[in-house]
Coordinates of C-alpha atoms in Angstrom, one line a residue:
X604 CA 28.9 90.2 46.5
X605 CA 31.2 87.3 47.3
X606 CA 30.9 88.0 51.0
X607 CA 27.1 87.9 50.8
X608 CA 26.9 84.4 49.1
X609 CA 27.5 82.4 52.3
X610 CA 24.9 84.4 54.1
X611 CA 22.4 83.8 51.4
X612 CA 23.0 80.0 51.4
X613 CA 22.6 79.9 55.2
X614 CA 19.4 81.8 55.0
X615 CA 18.0 79.4 52.4
X616 CA 18.9 76.3 54.6
X617 CA 17.2 77.9 57.6
X618 CA 14.1 78.6 55.6
X619 CA 13.9 74.9 54.4
X620 CA 14.4 73.7 58.0
X621 CA 11.7 75.8 59.3
X622 CA 9.3 74.6 56.6
X623 CA 10.1 71.0 57.4
X624 CA 9.4 71.5 61.1
X625 CA 6.1 73.3 60.4
X626 CA 4.8 70.6 58.0
X627 CA 6.1 67.7 60.1
X628 CA 7.9 66.3 57.1
X629 CA 9.6 62.9 57.6
X630 CA 12.1 61.3 55.4
X631 CA 10.8 58.2 53.7
X632 CA 13.0 55.5 52.3
X633 CA 11.4 53.8 49.3
X634 CA 12.3 50.1 48.9
X635 CA 12.1 48.5 45.4
X636 CA 9.5 45.8 44.7
X637 CA 12.3 43.2 43.8
X638 CA 13.8 43.6 47.2
X639 CA 10.5 42.9 48.9
X640 CA 10.0 39.8 46.9
X641 CA 13.4 38.5 47.8
X642 CA 12.8 39.1 51.5
X643 CA 9.5 37.2 51.3
X644 CA 11.0 34.2 49.6
X645 CA 13.9 34.1 52.1
X646 CA 11.3 34.1 55.0
X647 CA 9.3 31.3 53.4
X648 CA 12.5 29.2 53.0
X649 CA 13.3 29.7 56.7
X650 CA 9.8 28.6 57.7
X651 CA 10.1 25.4 55.6
X652 CA 13.3 24.4 57.3
X653 CA 11.7 24.6 60.7
X654 CA 8.8 22.1 60.7
X655 CA 5.9 22.6 63.0
X656 CA 4.6 20.1 65.6
X657 CA 1.7 19.2 63.4
X658 CA 4.0 18.5 60.5
X659 CA 6.3 16.3 62.6
X660 CA 3.3 14.4 63.9
X661 CA 2.0 13.8 60.4
X662 CA 5.4 12.8 59.2
X663 CA 5.7 10.2 62.1
X664 CA 2.2 8.9 61.3
X665 CA 3.1 8.5 57.6
X666 CA 6.3 6.7 58.4
X667 CA 4.5 4.3 60.8
X668 CA 1.9 3.6 58.2
X669 CA 4.6 3.0 55.6
X670 CA 6.5 0.6 57.9
X671 CA 3.3 -1.3 58.7
X672 CA 2.4 -1.6 55.0
X673 CA 5.9 -3.0 54.3
X674 CA 5.6 -5.5 57.1
X675 CA 2.2 -6.7 55.8
X676 CA 3.6 -7.1 52.3
X677 CA 6.5 -9.0 53.8
X678 CA 4.2 -11.4 55.6
X679 CA 2.1 -11.9 52.5
X680 CA 5.2 -12.8 50.5
X681 CA 6.3 -15.3 53.2
X682 CA 2.9 -17.0 53.2
X683 CA 3.0 -17.2 49.4
X684 CA 6.5 -18.7 49.5
X685 CA 5.4 -21.3 52.0
X686 CA 2.3 -22.2 50.0
X687 CA 4.3 -22.5 46.8
X688 CA 6.8 -24.7 48.6
X689 CA 4.1 -27.1 49.7
X690 CA 2.7 -27.3 46.2
X691 CA 6.0 -27.5 44.4
X692 CA 7.9 -30.8 45.1
X693 CA 11.1 -29.3 43.9
X694 CA 11.2 -26.8 46.7
X695 CA 10.8 -29.4 49.4
X696 CA 13.6 -30.0 51.9
X697 CA 16.6 -31.8 50.6
X698 CA 18.5 -34.8 52.0
X699 CA 20.3 -34.7 55.3
X700 CA 24.0 -34.7 55.6
X701 CA 25.1 -37.6 57.8
X702 CA 28.4 -38.7 59.2
X703 CA 30.1 -41.8 57.9
X704 CA 29.0 -43.9 60.9
X705 CA 25.4 -42.8 60.4
X706 CA 25.5 -43.5 56.7
X707 CA 26.6 -47.1 57.5
X708 CA 23.3 -47.7 59.2
X709 CA 21.3 -47.5 56.0
X710 CA 20.9 -49.9 53.2
X711 CA 18.5 -49.9 50.2
X712 CA 17.3 -53.2 48.7
X713 CA 15.4 -54.3 45.5
X714 CA 14.9 -57.7 44.1
X715 CA 14.0 -58.9 40.6
X716 CA 11.8 -61.9 40.1
X717 CA 11.3 -64.6 37.5
X718 CA 8.2 -66.8 37.1
X719 CA 8.2 -70.5 38.0
X720 CA 5.4 -73.1 38.0
X721 CA 2.3 -73.1 35.9
X722 CA 2.5 -70.3 33.3
X723 CA 5.2 -68.6 35.5
X724 CA 2.6 -67.3 37.9
X725 CA 4.7 -67.9 41.0
X726 CA 7.5 -65.5 41.7
X727 CA 11.0 -66.6 42.6
X728 CA 13.8 -64.2 43.5
X729 CA 16.4 -64.1 40.8
X730 CA 18.5 -61.1 41.6
X731 CA 19.2 -59.2 44.8
X732 CA 20.8 -55.7 44.9
X733 CA 21.8 -53.8 48.0
X734 CA 23.0 -50.2 47.8
X735 CA 24.6 -47.9 50.4
X736 CA 23.8 -44.4 51.4
X737 CA 26.0 -42.8 48.8
X738 CA 25.0 -45.2 46.0
X739 CA 27.8 -47.7 46.5
X740 CA 26.8 -51.3 45.6
X741 CA 27.0 -53.5 48.7
X742 CA 25.6 -56.7 47.2
X743 CA 24.4 -57.6 43.7
X744 CA 24.0 -61.2 42.8
X745 CA 21.9 -63.5 40.6
X746 CA 20.2 -66.4 42.4
X747 CA 20.4 -69.9 41.0
X748 CA 16.9 -71.4 40.6
X749 CA 16.1 -74.8 42.1
X750 CA 13.1 -75.3 39.8
X751 CA 12.7 -74.6 36.0
X752 CA 12.0 -71.1 35.1
X753 CA 8.8 -70.8 33.0
X754 CA 8.8 -67.0 32.6
X755 CA 12.0 -64.9 32.7
X756 CA 9.9 -61.7 32.6
X757 CA 12.8 -60.1 30.7
X758 CA 10.7 -57.2 29.6
X759 CA 10.4 -56.2 33.2
X760 CA 13.2 -57.8 35.2
X761 CA 15.9 -57.7 32.5
X762 CA 16.9 -61.2 33.4
X763 CA 17.7 -63.6 30.7
X764 CA 18.2 -67.4 30.5
X765 CA 22.0 -66.7 30.2
X766 CA 21.9 -64.9 33.6
X767 CA 20.2 -67.9 35.3
X768 CA 22.6 -70.4 33.7
X769 CA 25.6 -68.4 35.0
X770 CA 24.2 -68.0 38.5
X771 CA 26.0 -70.1 41.2
X772 CA 24.6 -68.6 44.4
X773 CA 21.8 -70.7 45.9
X774 CA 18.7 -69.1 47.6
X775 CA 19.9 -70.3 51.0
X776 CA 23.4 -68.8 50.5
X777 CA 21.9 -65.6 49.3
X778 CA 19.5 -65.4 52.2
X779 CA 22.3 -65.9 54.7
X780 CA 24.5 -63.2 53.2
X781 CA 21.7 -60.7 52.9
X782 CA 20.5 -61.4 56.4
X783 CA 24.0 -60.7 57.7
X784 CA 24.2 -57.4 55.7
X785 CA 20.9 -56.2 57.0
X786 CA 21.6 -57.0 60.7
X787 CA 21.3 -53.9 62.8
X788 CA 20.7 -51.7 59.8
X789 CA 17.7 -49.6 58.6
X790 CA 16.3 -51.2 55.4
X791 CA 14.9 -48.8 52.8
X792 CA 12.9 -49.9 49.7
X793 CA 9.6 -50.0 48.0
X794 CA 7.1 -52.8 48.7
X795 CA 9.7 -54.6 50.8
X796 CA 7.1 -57.1 52.0
X797 CA 7.3 -58.9 48.6
X798 CA 11.2 -58.9 48.6
X799 CA 11.5 -60.2 52.1
X800 CA 8.9 -62.8 51.5
X801 CA 10.7 -64.1 48.4
X802 CA 13.9 -64.2 50.5
X803 CA 12.1 -65.8 53.4
X804 CA 13.5 -63.1 55.7
X805 CA 12.0 -61.0 58.5
X806 CA 13.2 -57.5 59.4
X807 CA 12.0 -55.5 62.4
X808 CA 9.3 -53.0 61.4
X809 CA 11.1 -50.3 63.5
X810 CA 14.1 -50.7 61.2
X811 CA 12.2 -50.7 58.0
X812 CA 11.4 -47.6 55.8
X813 CA 9.1 -48.7 53.0
X814 CA 8.1 -46.0 50.5
X815 CA 5.0 -47.9 49.6
X816 CA 3.8 -47.8 53.2
X817 CA 4.7 -44.2 54.2
X818 CA 1.4 -42.5 54.6
X819 CA 2.3 -39.1 53.2
X820 CA 3.3 -40.9 50.0
X821 CA 0.0 -42.9 49.7
X822 CA -3.2 -41.9 47.9
X823 CA -6.9 -42.4 48.7
X824 CA -8.2 -45.4 46.8
X825 CA -11.9 -44.6 46.6
X826 CA -14.3 -42.4 48.5
X827 CA -13.9 -44.7 51.6
X828 CA -10.7 -42.8 52.7
X829 CA -8.6 -46.0 52.6
X830 CA -4.9 -45.2 51.8
X831 CA -3.4 -47.1 48.9
X832 CA 0.3 -47.3 48.0
X833 CA 1.6 -45.5 44.9
X834 CA 3.9 -47.1 42.3
X835 CA 7.6 -46.4 42.7
X836 CA 7.6 -45.0 39.2
X837 CA 4.8 -42.5 40.0
X838 CA 6.4 -41.5 43.3
X839 CA 9.8 -40.9 41.8
X840 CA 8.3 -38.7 39.1
X841 CA 6.2 -36.8 41.6
X842 CA 8.7 -36.2 44.3
X843 CA 12.1 -36.4 42.6
X844 CA 11.2 -35.3 39.0
X845 CA 13.0 -38.4 37.8
X846 CA 11.9 -41.0 35.2
X847 CA 12.5 -44.7 36.1
X848 CA 11.1 -48.0 34.8
X849 CA 10.6 -46.4 31.3
X850 CA 8.2 -48.3 29.1
X851 CA 9.8 -50.7 26.7
X852 CA 13.0 -51.0 28.9
X853 CA 13.7 -53.6 31.6
X854 CA 13.7 -52.5 35.2
X855 CA 17.0 -51.9 37.0
X856 CA 17.2 -53.3 40.6
X857 CA 19.9 -50.8 41.4
X858 CA 17.9 -47.9 40.0
X859 CA 14.8 -48.8 41.9
X860 CA 16.7 -49.2 45.2
X861 CA 18.3 -45.8 44.8
X862 CA 15.0 -44.2 43.9
X863 CA 13.5 -45.5 47.2
X864 CA 16.6 -44.3 49.1
X865 CA 16.5 -40.8 47.6
X866 CA 12.8 -40.5 48.4
X867 CA 13.6 -41.4 52.0
X868 CA 16.5 -39.0 52.2
X869 CA 14.3 -36.1 51.0
X870 CA 11.7 -36.7 53.7
X871 CA 13.9 -38.2 56.3
X872 CA 13.2 -35.6 59.0
X873 CA 9.4 -35.9 59.1
X874 CA 9.6 -39.7 58.5
X875 CA 11.9 -40.3 61.5
X876 CA 9.7 -38.0 63.6
X877 CA 6.7 -40.2 62.8
X878 CA 8.7 -43.4 63.4
X879 CA 9.9 -42.1 66.8
X880 CA 6.3 -41.5 67.8
X881 CA 5.2 -45.0 66.7
X882 CA 8.1 -46.6 68.5
X883 CA 7.4 -44.8 71.8
X884 CA 3.7 -45.6 71.6
X885 CA 4.5 -49.2 71.0
X886 CA 6.8 -49.3 74.0
X887 CA 4.1 -47.7 76.2
X888 CA 1.6 -50.3 75.1
X889 CA 4.0 -53.2 75.7
X890 CA 4.9 -51.9 79.2
X891 CA 1.2 -51.7 80.1
X892 CA 0.6 -55.2 78.8
X893 CA 3.6 -56.4 81.0
X894 CA 2.2 -54.7 84.0
X895 CA -1.3 -56.2 83.4
X896 CA 0.1 -59.8 83.2
X897 CA 2.0 -59.5 86.4

């Protein structure tokens, strides 16, 4: 019996092999559902990592549109900044930095007056103040009056009878000293015509910077378009955000001179450009007139 067992097993295997050949059986490997899902997810991830040409084109277009949007926003912000700077005086350009030699070329002046004659209606210079570029006082003297003072105008000028009694400098001596100090220098002030007239002095227009006559500082008087000077108090508040000539307090010649100088400093670049144009035009006209007379 033991010798017949191997033969029986071999006979059974041969029968199964013959049956498989006759029925064309093929061995099928069954893959689980979970493995199929994992393969599909892996394939999708690989596809995402390799962008197509359409995707790259769309990405480039979106990046270009984003950059153009950013540039437009940047330009709008720049325009808004410039507009706010023109409307906001505090954001206007500040004073220029000059060398010591250049600073010596500038002097600011203001005069205080007293009233003489009938009811003090005629003005007479009683105090002259000159200040340098950095606020240093160059000259500050009371002027002795040759005629009786009928109105000290203390509420405005701050000058009292004691100041006039203590004054020793005559008008002629004051004029000579001020003229020497102004020689070859650029004179800065407000309504300088009145101060120069009171001192009986003349200063070249090309060397004068009057904040009352600078056109960008002026205002339209009526509907006729005629420019009218602003008060120094109004200009200082508008352009420098500073209060001067406070009601109920006497004026300070030094404070007024420095206010005019600070206004000039803040707008020096444009002011000097306008002056250079006027000076060149004047020279051209003078040269034409000289040629015409020859």
